[in-house]
Each structure stands twice: as structure tokens, then as C-alpha cells.
Amino acid sequence: MDLHFTPEDESFRDQARTWLEENRPREARPDDPVVARPFDTAWQRRQFEAGWAGINWPSDYGGRNLSLMQQLIWYEEYARSGAPTVGVCFVGLAHAGPTLITRGTEQQKAEYLPKILRGDIVWCQGFSEPDSGSDLASLRTRAVVDGDHLVVNGQKIWTSYAQAADVQELLVRTDPDAPKHKGITWVINDMRNPGMDIRPIRNLNGVQDYSEVFYDNVRIPLSNVVGEINDGWSVAMSTLSFERGTAFMADIVELGRTVEELVETARETPSWDGKGTAWSDDHLRVELCRLRAEVASLRALNYATVSRVAREGKPGAEASIVRLYYGLLTQRVFHLAAQVVGPGRAEKAGNAAKWSRGYLNSFRAVIAAGTKDIQRTIIGERVLGLPKDR
């Protein structure tokens, strides 16, 4: 593992930090995905025009073709600056784009990669189904070849940003008789296709980031298949490996900032007995110190993952360690926040709304991109070499 930053890396960091400080949006990002889309895409275009989009993406498609370590530095500085979440651009930047780079045809890369970096199109993800969440390979949304098209029927759920999206990364079953991991196809679906029914889902925190999507004889050109027919599982693993790997650095840095904010909140929030602040509790101070240390450990772990990816070319199963650790740690941070900013004290903590909302969001931290149990299975089988889970 090489954690050494070259003079070029340090210069890149300084440039990124300066640009972000001078250009990041100061206004709050809207919550609703449809309302937020113009905000998110305008911010993405500003980054692209200034040369800060697709740091390690191929220059032929609008990226800068820099090192993976410089991409990681960008994620770190982005989170540290307090810039808004990439929002509706997330699936394109963290899922579809990297997948097309490694598995797409030249025509697909030329068609979609520049548009993703410019913020011209928004992607959503069509993977999970009502009975195929943790066991993604059991999906049943069916696609039948009809001439030069696939005809899709079925249902997806928890589709991120569906109501704001132009394009979808969609997993469909194209061979119902094959073993469940073998009969799946990864395909690009135009969200304007006839036969689509999108129904937003309101989350615990009141936001409608996800949707149910129904498909009724939706026709998709075979030219939109990424990889090969019935080889979609391996393509999907590429997609999820990117989400579980390097793209998490910004989230890790943000989690570190959250811990520091919680420390300040504990210093300012009255204690239960009214004789001091929450910071006076010895046990709470120990827990905060432990969380700070674990965030630092998680960051180092992700550095190790990125170093390996830089050598081997793409994320592997080790990315699930980062994903699992991050999800569990996120829940612990906000569980502790709920103890610091609890009933009777919430109104006295200036940022109580942030903590209550973060607490509700933390429930999905061990579900999205594969539940904690799925991550443990991947780690056991593919990293530790344990027998397959029966």
C-alpha cells in the first residue's frame, strides 16, 4: 500500500481546495429530487467547465485522465469544503459512468459519458425488487428478445431519483431457466419509454428520493445492453464495487466532519441534570473519542482499497469491508447523537433538526448497495475464502 502523496498530488489538492472554496454553492440544496435537479445539474456543469469533473475518467470522454489517488483527493476536498451532495447526479457519476468505462461499448461511452460529466443527463438505478433486495440475483423483472429489442415487464423498487431521471441502469432476467446469477442482463433504459409508471416513495425523513417503477411491455433496443445478454450479473458487480469502494471517500470525510460537529453539539447542549453540558458525561466523551478514532481507521482502510485498485484496475470484494464498516459506523454516530440531543434538550441544541434527520437516514446505511448481511457474506466467501453461505 502506497500512501505517499507526490508534490504533484499536493499541488492538485491545493488547487482543488482553492477552487471549491471560491465556487461551491452557498445556498441550500432543495430536498425534492425534481426541484433539486436544476440545482444539481448546474453545479455539475460548473465543475465540468472548470475542469473538475471526471478527474480519473478518460480524457476522450470529457474527463482529465488523472490518477485514482487524485480522484480520491478530490473526493476528500469536496467533502471537507462543505459543498452540496452531488444529489441526482450520483447514480451517473458513481454507478453508470464507471460501469460504462469498464464494460460499455465505444458507442455507449461516447453517447453517455460526456453527458454525465456535463450534467446533461440524470441516471437512476433499477436493481432492487419487492422480493429481491438483499438477494438481488433472485430478481424477476422479465425481458424477452423481440427482433432488435428487449420487451420488459415487471417492477422495481427503491429506484433512486427515478422521477428526476432521463436514463436508468436496469437489471432484467433474460433467461428464466438459467441459474439465477447467469440469466440476468444489464441494460440502459430511457425513462421516457412508453409503458413506464413511476410512483415516488416518501421516506422516514419525509423526502421522496426513491420510487417504485412498473414496466408494461417497455421496449429497449438491444444496442443498449452493456456487456452481453445473460452476463449482467458480472456487470452489476462492477457497478456495486464502485459504489462500495473509492466513491465512499467523500462519505467518510463527511462522517468525520459529522463527528466533530457532534463534539461541538455535546459541548453546547445542556446535560440531563442541568448542571453542565452533555460533554460533562465521561462515558459520552469516551464514545466520541472512539468514533473519531474509528473514522480515521475507516479512512485508512479506504486508502488501502484505493491503493490496491490503482494497481489492479478495478474495485474488488475488499470494497465490501469499507461499505460494511461505513454503514455500521454511521448508525453508531447518529445513535450517539440521539442520546446527546434527546427529548427535552432538542430545542436547546441549535442543529437539532440535522441530528434527527441524520438519525432517520442512518437506518438505510446498512441496507443500500447491499445489506450488512450481504456484505458479510461477500467478505466471508470472497475475501476470507470461507465456505459458501447455504
PDB file of N, CA, C and O in Angstrom, residues 67-130:
ATOM      1  N   SER A  67      -4.776  10.422 -11.981  1.00  0.00           N
ATOM      2  CA  SER A  67      -4.648   9.191 -11.209  1.00  0.00           C
ATOM      3  C   SER A  67      -5.849   8.966 -10.297  1.00  0.00           C
ATOM      4  O   SER A  67      -6.589   9.900  -9.951  1.00  0.00           O
ATOM      5  N   LEU A  68      -6.001   7.709  -9.895  1.00  0.00           N
ATOM      6  CA  LEU A  68      -7.068   7.374  -8.953  1.00  0.00           C
ATOM      7  C   LEU A  68      -6.831   8.072  -7.619  1.00  0.00           C
ATOM      8  O   LEU A  68      -7.778   8.471  -6.933  1.00  0.00           O
ATOM      9  N   MET A  69      -5.565   8.260  -7.232  1.00  0.00           N
ATOM     10  CA  MET A  69      -5.269   8.957  -5.988  1.00  0.00           C
ATOM     11  C   MET A  69      -5.713  10.415  -6.058  1.00  0.00           C
ATOM     12  O   MET A  69      -6.220  10.971  -5.077  1.00  0.00           O
ATOM     13  N   GLN A  70      -5.585  11.046  -7.210  1.00  0.00           N
ATOM     14  CA  GLN A  70      -6.051  12.422  -7.344  1.00  0.00           C
ATOM     15  C   GLN A  70      -7.576  12.490  -7.336  1.00  0.00           C
ATOM     16  O   GLN A  70      -8.161  13.456  -6.843  1.00  0.00           O
ATOM     17  N   GLN A  71      -8.238  11.443  -7.861  1.00  0.00           N
ATOM     18  CA  GLN A  71      -9.690  11.377  -7.730  1.00  0.00           C
ATOM     19  C   GLN A  71     -10.083  11.311  -6.266  1.00  0.00           C
ATOM     20  O   GLN A  71     -11.016  11.980  -5.814  1.00  0.00           O
ATOM     21  N   LEU A  72      -9.346  10.511  -5.502  1.00  0.00           N
ATOM     22  CA  LEU A  72      -9.616  10.390  -4.070  1.00  0.00           C
ATOM     23  C   LEU A  72      -9.391  11.732  -3.367  1.00  0.00           C
ATOM     24  O   LEU A  72     -10.178  12.128  -2.502  1.00  0.00           O
ATOM     25  N   ILE A  73      -8.315  12.428  -3.731  1.00  0.00           N
ATOM     26  CA  ILE A  73      -8.043  13.746  -3.141  1.00  0.00           C
ATOM     27  C   ILE A  73      -9.195  14.693  -3.427  1.00  0.00           C
ATOM     28  O   ILE A  73      -9.631  15.456  -2.551  1.00  0.00           O
ATOM     29  N   TRP A  74      -9.736  14.632  -4.654  1.00  0.00           N
ATOM     30  CA  TRP A  74     -10.879  15.484  -4.992  1.00  0.00           C
ATOM     31  C   TRP A  74     -12.070  15.167  -4.095  1.00  0.00           C
ATOM     32  O   TRP A  74     -12.727  16.077  -3.575  1.00  0.00           O
ATOM     33  N   TYR A  75     -12.357  13.869  -3.893  1.00  0.00           N
ATOM     34  CA  TYR A  75     -13.461  13.497  -3.006  1.00  0.00           C
ATOM     35  C   TYR A  75     -13.244  14.060  -1.602  1.00  0.00           C
ATOM     36  O   TYR A  75     -14.168  14.556  -0.949  1.00  0.00           O
ATOM     37  N   GLU A  76     -12.016  13.953  -1.106  1.00  0.00           N
ATOM     38  CA  GLU A  76     -11.709  14.454   0.239  1.00  0.00           C
ATOM     39  C   GLU A  76     -11.944  15.958   0.336  1.00  0.00           C
ATOM     40  O   GLU A  76     -12.596  16.441   1.275  1.00  0.00           O
ATOM     41  N   GLU A  77     -11.403  16.696  -0.617  1.00  0.00           N
ATOM     42  CA  GLU A  77     -11.523  18.150  -0.564  1.00  0.00           C
ATOM     43  C   GLU A  77     -12.960  18.596  -0.800  1.00  0.00           C
ATOM     44  O   GLU A  77     -13.411  19.588  -0.221  1.00  0.00           O
ATOM     45  N   TYR A  78     -13.669  17.862  -1.630  1.00  0.00           N
ATOM     46  CA  TYR A  78     -15.077  18.181  -1.884  1.00  0.00           C
ATOM     47  C   TYR A  78     -15.874  18.091  -0.583  1.00  0.00           C
ATOM     48  O   TYR A  78     -16.625  19.004  -0.233  1.00  0.00           O
ATOM     49  N   ALA A  79     -15.693  16.975   0.138  1.00  0.00           N
ATOM     50  CA  ALA A  79     -16.429  16.809   1.394  1.00  0.00           C
ATOM     51  C   ALA A  79     -15.968  17.816   2.432  1.00  0.00           C
ATOM     52  O   ALA A  79     -16.784  18.380   3.174  1.00  0.00           O
ATOM     53  N   ARG A  80     -14.679  18.065   2.504  1.00  0.00           N
ATOM     54  CA  ARG A  80     -14.144  18.985   3.503  1.00  0.00           C
ATOM     55  C   ARG A  80     -14.646  20.406   3.280  1.00  0.00           C
ATOM     56  O   ARG A  80     -14.828  21.169   4.228  1.00  0.00           O
ATOM     57  N   SER A  81     -14.899  20.772   2.019  1.00  0.00           N
ATOM     58  CA  SER A  81     -15.312  22.138   1.699  1.00  0.00           C
ATOM     59  C   SER A  81     -16.743  22.440   2.122  1.00  0.00           C
ATOM     60  O   SER A  81     -17.133  23.609   2.205  1.00  0.00           O
ATOM     61  N   GLY A  82     -17.524  21.383   2.362  1.00  0.00           N
ATOM     62  CA  GLY A  82     -18.936  21.601   2.660  1.00  0.00           C
ATOM     63  C   GLY A  82     -19.769  21.806   1.410  1.00  0.00           C
ATOM     64  O   GLY A  82     -20.916  22.286   1.494  1.00  0.00           O
ATOM     65  N   ALA A  83     -19.244  21.448   0.249  1.00  0.00           N
ATOM     66  CA  ALA A  83     -20.016  21.549  -0.997  1.00  0.00           C
ATOM     67  C   ALA A  83     -21.231  20.636  -0.912  1.00  0.00           C
ATOM     68  O   ALA A  83     -21.216  19.623  -0.205  1.00  0.00           O
ATOM     69  N   PRO A  84     -22.304  20.966  -1.635  1.00  0.00           N
ATOM     70  CA  PRO A  84     -23.526  20.154  -1.533  1.00  0.00           C
ATOM     71  C   PRO A  84     -23.328  18.758  -2.104  1.00  0.00           C
ATOM     72  O   PRO A  84     -22.459  18.534  -2.952  1.00  0.00           O
ATOM     73  N   THR A  85     -24.129  17.831  -1.634  1.00  0.00           N
ATOM     74  CA  THR A  85     -24.124  16.487  -2.202  1.00  0.00           C
ATOM     75  C   THR A  85     -24.346  16.553  -3.707  1.00  0.00           C
ATOM     76  O   THR A  85     -25.009  17.468  -4.207  1.00  0.00           O
ATOM     77  N   VAL A  86     -23.796  15.570  -4.433  1.00  0.00           N
ATOM     78  CA  VAL A  86     -23.991  15.564  -5.891  1.00  0.00           C
ATOM     79  C   VAL A  86     -25.436  15.261  -6.255  1.00  0.00           C
ATOM     80  O   VAL A  86     -25.844  15.431  -7.400  1.00  0.00           O
ATOM     81  N   GLY A  87     -26.221  14.798  -5.284  1.00  0.00           N
ATOM     82  CA  GLY A  87     -27.660  14.659  -5.465  1.00  0.00           C
ATOM     83  C   GLY A  87     -28.043  13.750  -6.609  1.00  0.00           C
ATOM     84  O   GLY A  87     -27.595  12.605  -6.700  1.00  0.00           O
ATOM     85  N   VAL A  88     -28.884  14.250  -7.516  1.00  0.00           N
ATOM     86  CA  VAL A  88     -29.429  13.411  -8.584  1.00  0.00           C
ATOM     87  C   VAL A  88     -28.355  12.972  -9.586  1.00  0.00           C
ATOM     88  O   VAL A  88     -28.596  12.081 -10.404  1.00  0.00           O
ATOM     89  N   CYS A  89     -27.171  13.563  -9.520  1.00  0.00           N
ATOM     90  CA  CYS A  89     -26.077  13.161 -10.411  1.00  0.00           C
ATOM     91  C   CYS A  89     -25.325  11.947  -9.883  1.00  0.00           C
ATOM     92  O   CYS A  89     -24.441  11.423 -10.580  1.00  0.00           O
ATOM     93  N   PHE A  90     -25.669  11.475  -8.679  1.00  0.00           N
ATOM     94  CA  PHE A  90     -24.883  10.426  -8.030  1.00  0.00           C
ATOM     95  C   PHE A  90     -24.831   9.134  -8.841  1.00  0.00           C
ATOM     96  O   PHE A  90     -23.755   8.558  -9.045  1.00  0.00           O
ATOM     97  N   VAL A  91     -25.976   8.643  -9.303  1.00  0.00           N
ATOM     98  CA  VAL A  91     -26.000   7.346  -9.981  1.00  0.00           C
ATOM     99  C   VAL A  91     -25.159   7.388 -11.253  1.00  0.00           C
ATOM    100  O   VAL A  91     -24.407   6.458 -11.551  1.00  0.00           O
ATOM    101  N   GLY A  92     -25.264   8.476 -12.015  1.00  0.00           N
ATOM    102  CA  GLY A  92     -24.461   8.592 -13.220  1.00  0.00           C
ATOM    103  C   GLY A  92     -22.972   8.648 -12.925  1.00  0.00           C
ATOM    104  O   GLY A  92     -22.170   7.983 -13.591  1.00  0.00           O
ATOM    105  N   LEU A  93     -22.587   9.427 -11.916  1.00  0.00           N
ATOM    106  CA  LEU A  93     -21.171   9.623 -11.615  1.00  0.00           C
ATOM    107  C   LEU A  93     -20.549   8.428 -10.907  1.00  0.00           C
ATOM    108  O   LEU A  93     -19.401   8.065 -11.172  1.00  0.00           O
ATOM    109  N   ALA A  94     -21.282   7.807  -9.994  1.00  0.00           N
ATOM    110  CA  ALA A  94     -20.698   6.756  -9.151  1.00  0.00           C
ATOM    111  C   ALA A  94     -21.040   5.343  -9.613  1.00  0.00           C
ATOM    112  O   ALA A  94     -20.363   4.395  -9.222  1.00  0.00           O
ATOM    113  N   HIS A  95     -22.101   5.182 -10.407  1.00  0.00           N
ATOM    114  CA  HIS A  95     -22.521   3.855 -10.861  1.00  0.00           C
ATOM    115  C   HIS A  95     -22.352   3.693 -12.367  1.00  0.00           C
ATOM    116  O   HIS A  95     -21.481   2.979 -12.851  1.00  0.00           O
ATOM    117  N   ALA A  96     -23.244   4.361 -13.113  1.00  0.00           N
ATOM    118  CA  ALA A  96     -23.341   4.126 -14.551  1.00  0.00           C
ATOM    119  C   ALA A  96     -22.057   4.503 -15.277  1.00  0.00           C
ATOM    120  O   ALA A  96     -21.572   3.750 -16.131  1.00  0.00           O
ATOM    121  N   GLY A  97     -21.510   5.677 -14.962  1.00  0.00           N
ATOM    122  CA  GLY A  97     -20.309   6.123 -15.645  1.00  0.00           C
ATOM    123  C   GLY A  97     -19.143   5.153 -15.498  1.00  0.00           C
ATOM    124  O   GLY A  97     -18.590   4.688 -16.511  1.00  0.00           O
ATOM    125  N   PRO A  98     -18.731   4.833 -14.262  1.00  0.00           N
ATOM    126  CA  PRO A  98     -17.635   3.869 -14.093  1.00  0.00           C
ATOM    127  C   PRO A  98     -17.927   2.510 -14.727  1.00  0.00           C
ATOM    128  O   PRO A  98     -17.020   1.856 -15.248  1.00  0.00           O
ATOM    129  N   THR A  99     -19.202   2.076 -14.691  1.00  0.00           N
ATOM    130  CA  THR A  99     -19.548   0.795 -15.308  1.00  0.00           C
ATOM    131  C   THR A  99     -19.370   0.849 -16.818  1.00  0.00           C
ATOM    132  O   THR A  99     -18.829  -0.081 -17.434  1.00  0.00           O
ATOM    133  N   LEU A 100     -19.815   1.939 -17.442  1.00  0.00           N
ATOM    134  CA  LEU A 100     -19.651   2.074 -18.886  1.00  0.00           C
ATOM    135  C   LEU A 100     -18.176   2.172 -19.268  1.00  0.00           C
ATOM    136  O   LEU A 100     -17.758   1.655 -20.308  1.00  0.00           O
ATOM    137  N   ILE A 101     -17.373   2.822 -18.427  1.00  0.00           N
ATOM    138  CA  ILE A 101     -15.943   2.937 -18.718  1.00  0.00           C
ATOM    139  C   ILE A 101     -15.306   1.550 -18.812  1.00  0.00           C
ATOM    140  O   ILE A 101     -14.481   1.282 -19.690  1.00  0.00           O
ATOM    141  N   THR A 102     -15.705   0.652 -17.916  1.00  0.00           N
ATOM    142  CA  THR A 102     -15.070  -0.675 -17.876  1.00  0.00           C
ATOM    143  C   THR A 102     -15.774  -1.712 -18.746  1.00  0.00           C
ATOM    144  O   THR A 102     -15.129  -2.639 -19.237  1.00  0.00           O
ATOM    145  N   ARG A 103     -17.103  -1.555 -18.972  1.00  0.00           N
ATOM    146  CA  ARG A 103     -17.842  -2.621 -19.651  1.00  0.00           C
ATOM    147  C   ARG A 103     -18.621  -2.160 -20.880  1.00  0.00           C
ATOM    148  O   ARG A 103     -19.170  -2.988 -21.604  1.00  0.00           O
ATOM    149  N   GLY A 104     -18.722  -0.865 -21.111  1.00  0.00           N
ATOM    150  CA  GLY A 104     -19.537  -0.370 -22.218  1.00  0.00           C
ATOM    151  C   GLY A 104     -18.831  -0.434 -23.563  1.00  0.00           C
ATOM    152  O   GLY A 104     -17.604  -0.534 -23.643  1.00  0.00           O
ATOM    153  N   THR A 105     -19.623  -0.352 -24.633  1.00  0.00           N
ATOM    154  CA  THR A 105     -19.059  -0.278 -25.984  1.00  0.00           C
ATOM    155  C   THR A 105     -18.555   1.146 -26.231  1.00  0.00           C
ATOM    156  O   THR A 105     -18.899   2.090 -25.498  1.00  0.00           O
ATOM    157  N   GLU A 106     -17.763   1.317 -27.281  1.00  0.00           N
ATOM    158  CA  GLU A 106     -17.273   2.653 -27.613  1.00  0.00           C
ATOM    159  C   GLU A 106     -18.433   3.593 -27.917  1.00  0.00           C
ATOM    160  O   GLU A 106     -18.406   4.771 -27.561  1.00  0.00           O
ATOM    161  N   GLN A 107     -19.445   3.071 -28.582  1.00  0.00           N
ATOM    162  CA  GLN A 107     -20.611   3.892 -28.894  1.00  0.00           C
ATOM    163  C   GLN A 107     -21.329   4.330 -27.620  1.00  0.00           C
ATOM    164  O   GLN A 107     -21.740   5.490 -27.493  1.00  0.00           O
ATOM    165  N   GLN A 108     -21.487   3.418 -26.662  1.00  0.00           N
ATOM    166  CA  GLN A 108     -22.142   3.758 -25.399  1.00  0.00           C
ATOM    167  C   GLN A 108     -21.329   4.776 -24.615  1.00  0.00           C
ATOM    168  O   GLN A 108     -21.888   5.712 -24.025  1.00  0.00           O
ATOM    169  N   LYS A 109     -20.017   4.605 -24.586  1.00  0.00           N
ATOM    170  CA  LYS A 109     -19.164   5.563 -23.879  1.00  0.00           C
ATOM    171  C   LYS A 109     -19.279   6.953 -24.494  1.00  0.00           C
ATOM    172  O   LYS A 109     -19.443   7.953 -23.775  1.00  0.00           O
ATOM    173  N   ALA A 110     -19.198   7.027 -25.815  1.00  0.00           N
ATOM    174  CA  ALA A 110     -19.263   8.319 -26.488  1.00  0.00           C
ATOM    175  C   ALA A 110     -20.622   8.987 -26.303  1.00  0.00           C
ATOM    176  O   ALA A 110     -20.720  10.216 -26.212  1.00  0.00           O
ATOM    177  N   GLU A 111     -21.681   8.172 -26.228  1.00  0.00           N
ATOM    178  CA  GLU A 111     -23.034   8.712 -26.091  1.00  0.00           C
ATOM    179  C   GLU A 111     -23.303   9.243 -24.693  1.00  0.00           C
ATOM    180  O   GLU A 111     -23.897  10.315 -24.527  1.00  0.00           O
ATOM    181  N   TYR A 112     -22.855   8.527 -23.663  1.00  0.00           N
ATOM    182  CA  TYR A 112     -23.308   8.848 -22.310  1.00  0.00           C
ATOM    183  C   TYR A 112     -22.275   9.506 -21.405  1.00  0.00           C
ATOM    184  O   TYR A 112     -22.639  10.337 -20.563  1.00  0.00           O
ATOM    185  N   LEU A 113     -21.002   9.168 -21.523  1.00  0.00           N
ATOM    186  CA  LEU A 113     -20.023   9.670 -20.555  1.00  0.00           C
ATOM    187  C   LEU A 113     -19.894  11.197 -20.563  1.00  0.00           C
ATOM    188  O   LEU A 113     -19.933  11.824 -19.497  1.00  0.00           O
ATOM    189  N   PRO A 114     -19.754  11.849 -21.742  1.00  0.00           N
ATOM    190  CA  PRO A 114     -19.676  13.313 -21.711  1.00  0.00           C
ATOM    191  C   PRO A 114     -20.930  13.963 -21.127  1.00  0.00           C
ATOM    192  O   PRO A 114     -20.851  14.967 -20.412  1.00  0.00           O
ATOM    193  N   LYS A 115     -22.089  13.387 -21.411  1.00  0.00           N
ATOM    194  CA  LYS A 115     -23.342  13.953 -20.898  1.00  0.00           C
ATOM    195  C   LYS A 115     -23.423  13.823 -19.381  1.00  0.00           C
ATOM    196  O   LYS A 115     -23.974  14.703 -18.699  1.00  0.00           O
ATOM    197  N   ILE A 116     -22.909  12.716 -18.828  1.00  0.00           N
ATOM    198  CA  ILE A 116     -22.886  12.549 -17.374  1.00  0.00           C
ATOM    199  C   ILE A 116     -22.012  13.620 -16.739  1.00  0.00           C
ATOM    200  O   ILE A 116     -22.409  14.284 -15.767  1.00  0.00           O
ATOM    201  N   LEU A 117     -20.816  13.823 -17.290  1.00  0.00           N
ATOM    202  CA  LEU A 117     -19.889  14.788 -16.709  1.00  0.00           C
ATOM    203  C   LEU A 117     -20.393  16.216 -16.837  1.00  0.00           C
ATOM    204  O   LEU A 117     -20.142  17.047 -15.956  1.00  0.00           O
ATOM    205  N   ARG A 118     -21.098  16.523 -17.910  1.00  0.00           N
ATOM    206  CA  ARG A 118     -21.626  17.881 -18.098  1.00  0.00           C
ATOM    207  C   ARG A 118     -22.887  18.131 -17.296  1.00  0.00           C
ATOM    208  O   ARG A 118     -23.345  19.281 -17.199  1.00  0.00           O
ATOM    209  N   GLY A 119     -23.482  17.087 -16.744  1.00  0.00           N
ATOM    210  CA  GLY A 119     -24.756  17.256 -16.057  1.00  0.00           C
ATOM    211  C   GLY A 119     -25.924  17.351 -17.008  1.00  0.00           C
ATOM    212  O   GLY A 119     -27.006  17.828 -16.640  1.00  0.00           O
ATOM    213  N   ASP A 120     -25.738  16.868 -18.253  1.00  0.00           N
ATOM    214  CA  ASP A 120     -26.808  16.947 -19.247  1.00  0.00           C
ATOM    215  C   ASP A 120     -27.890  15.902 -19.020  1.00  0.00           C
ATOM    216  O   ASP A 120     -29.042  16.109 -19.414  1.00  0.00           O
ATOM    217  N   ILE A 121     -27.521  14.756 -18.450  1.00  0.00           N
ATOM    218  CA  ILE A 121     -28.499  13.701 -18.197  1.00  0.00           C
ATOM    219  C   ILE A 121     -28.372  13.213 -16.761  1.00  0.00           C
ATOM    220  O   ILE A 121     -27.298  13.260 -16.159  1.00  0.00           O
ATOM    221  N   VAL A 122     -29.485  12.742 -16.242  1.00  0.00           N
ATOM    222  CA  VAL A 122     -29.555  12.188 -14.889  1.00  0.00           C
ATOM    223  C   VAL A 122     -29.929  10.717 -14.989  1.00  0.00           C
ATOM    224  O   VAL A 122     -30.830  10.342 -15.750  1.00  0.00           O
ATOM    225  N   TRP A 123     -29.226   9.885 -14.231  1.00  0.00           N
ATOM    226  CA  TRP A 123     -29.474   8.441 -14.208  1.00  0.00           C
ATOM    227  C   TRP A 123     -30.169   8.044 -12.918  1.00  0.00           C
ATOM    228  O   TRP A 123     -30.033   8.699 -11.882  1.00  0.00           O
ATOM    229  N   CYS A 124     -30.889   6.928 -12.977  1.00  0.00           N
ATOM    230  CA  CYS A 124     -31.425   6.283 -11.780  1.00  0.00           C
ATOM    231  C   CYS A 124     -31.066   4.800 -11.840  1.00  0.00           C
ATOM    232  O   CYS A 124     -30.614   4.304 -12.866  1.00  0.00           O
ATOM    233  N   GLN A 125     -31.273   4.116 -10.738  1.00  0.00           N
ATOM    234  CA  GLN A 125     -30.893   2.706 -10.652  1.00  0.00           C
ATOM    235  C   GLN A 125     -32.122   1.819 -10.527  1.00  0.00           C
ATOM    236  O   GLN A 125     -32.960   2.035  -9.653  1.00  0.00           O
ATOM    237  N   GLY A 126     -32.231   0.830 -11.394  1.00  0.00           N
ATOM    238  CA  GLY A 126     -33.330  -0.129 -11.343  1.00  0.00           C
ATOM    239  C   GLY A 126     -32.808  -1.521 -11.043  1.00  0.00           C
ATOM    240  O   GLY A 126     -32.714  -2.352 -11.953  1.00  0.00           O
ATOM    241  N   PHE A 127     -32.437  -1.768  -9.798  1.00  0.00           N
ATOM    242  CA  PHE A 127     -31.894  -3.062  -9.389  1.00  0.00           C
ATOM    243  C   PHE A 127     -32.874  -3.812  -8.490  1.00  0.00           C
ATOM    244  O   PHE A 127     -33.342  -4.883  -8.811  1.00  0.00           O
ATOM    245  N   SER A 128     -33.188  -3.239  -7.325  1.00  0.00           N
ATOM    246  CA  SER A 128     -33.978  -3.943  -6.306  1.00  0.00           C
ATOM    247  C   SER A 128     -35.421  -4.139  -6.747  1.00  0.00           C
ATOM    248  O   SER A 128     -35.986  -3.341  -7.505  1.00  0.00           O
ATOM    249  N   GLU A 129     -36.017  -5.222  -6.235  1.00  0.00           N
ATOM    250  CA  GLU A 129     -37.433  -5.522  -6.451  1.00  0.00           C
ATOM    251  C   GLU A 129     -38.077  -5.834  -5.101  1.00  0.00           C
ATOM    252  O   GLU A 129     -37.364  -6.068  -4.115  1.00  0.00           O
ATOM    253  N   PRO A 130     -39.410  -5.848  -5.026  1.00  0.00           N
ATOM    254  CA  PRO A 130     -40.068  -6.101  -3.739  1.00  0.00           C
ATOM    255  C   PRO A 130     -39.614  -7.380  -3.049  1.00  0.00           C
ATOM    256  O   PRO A 130     -39.509  -7.435  -1.829  1.00  0.00           O
TER     257      PRO A 130
END
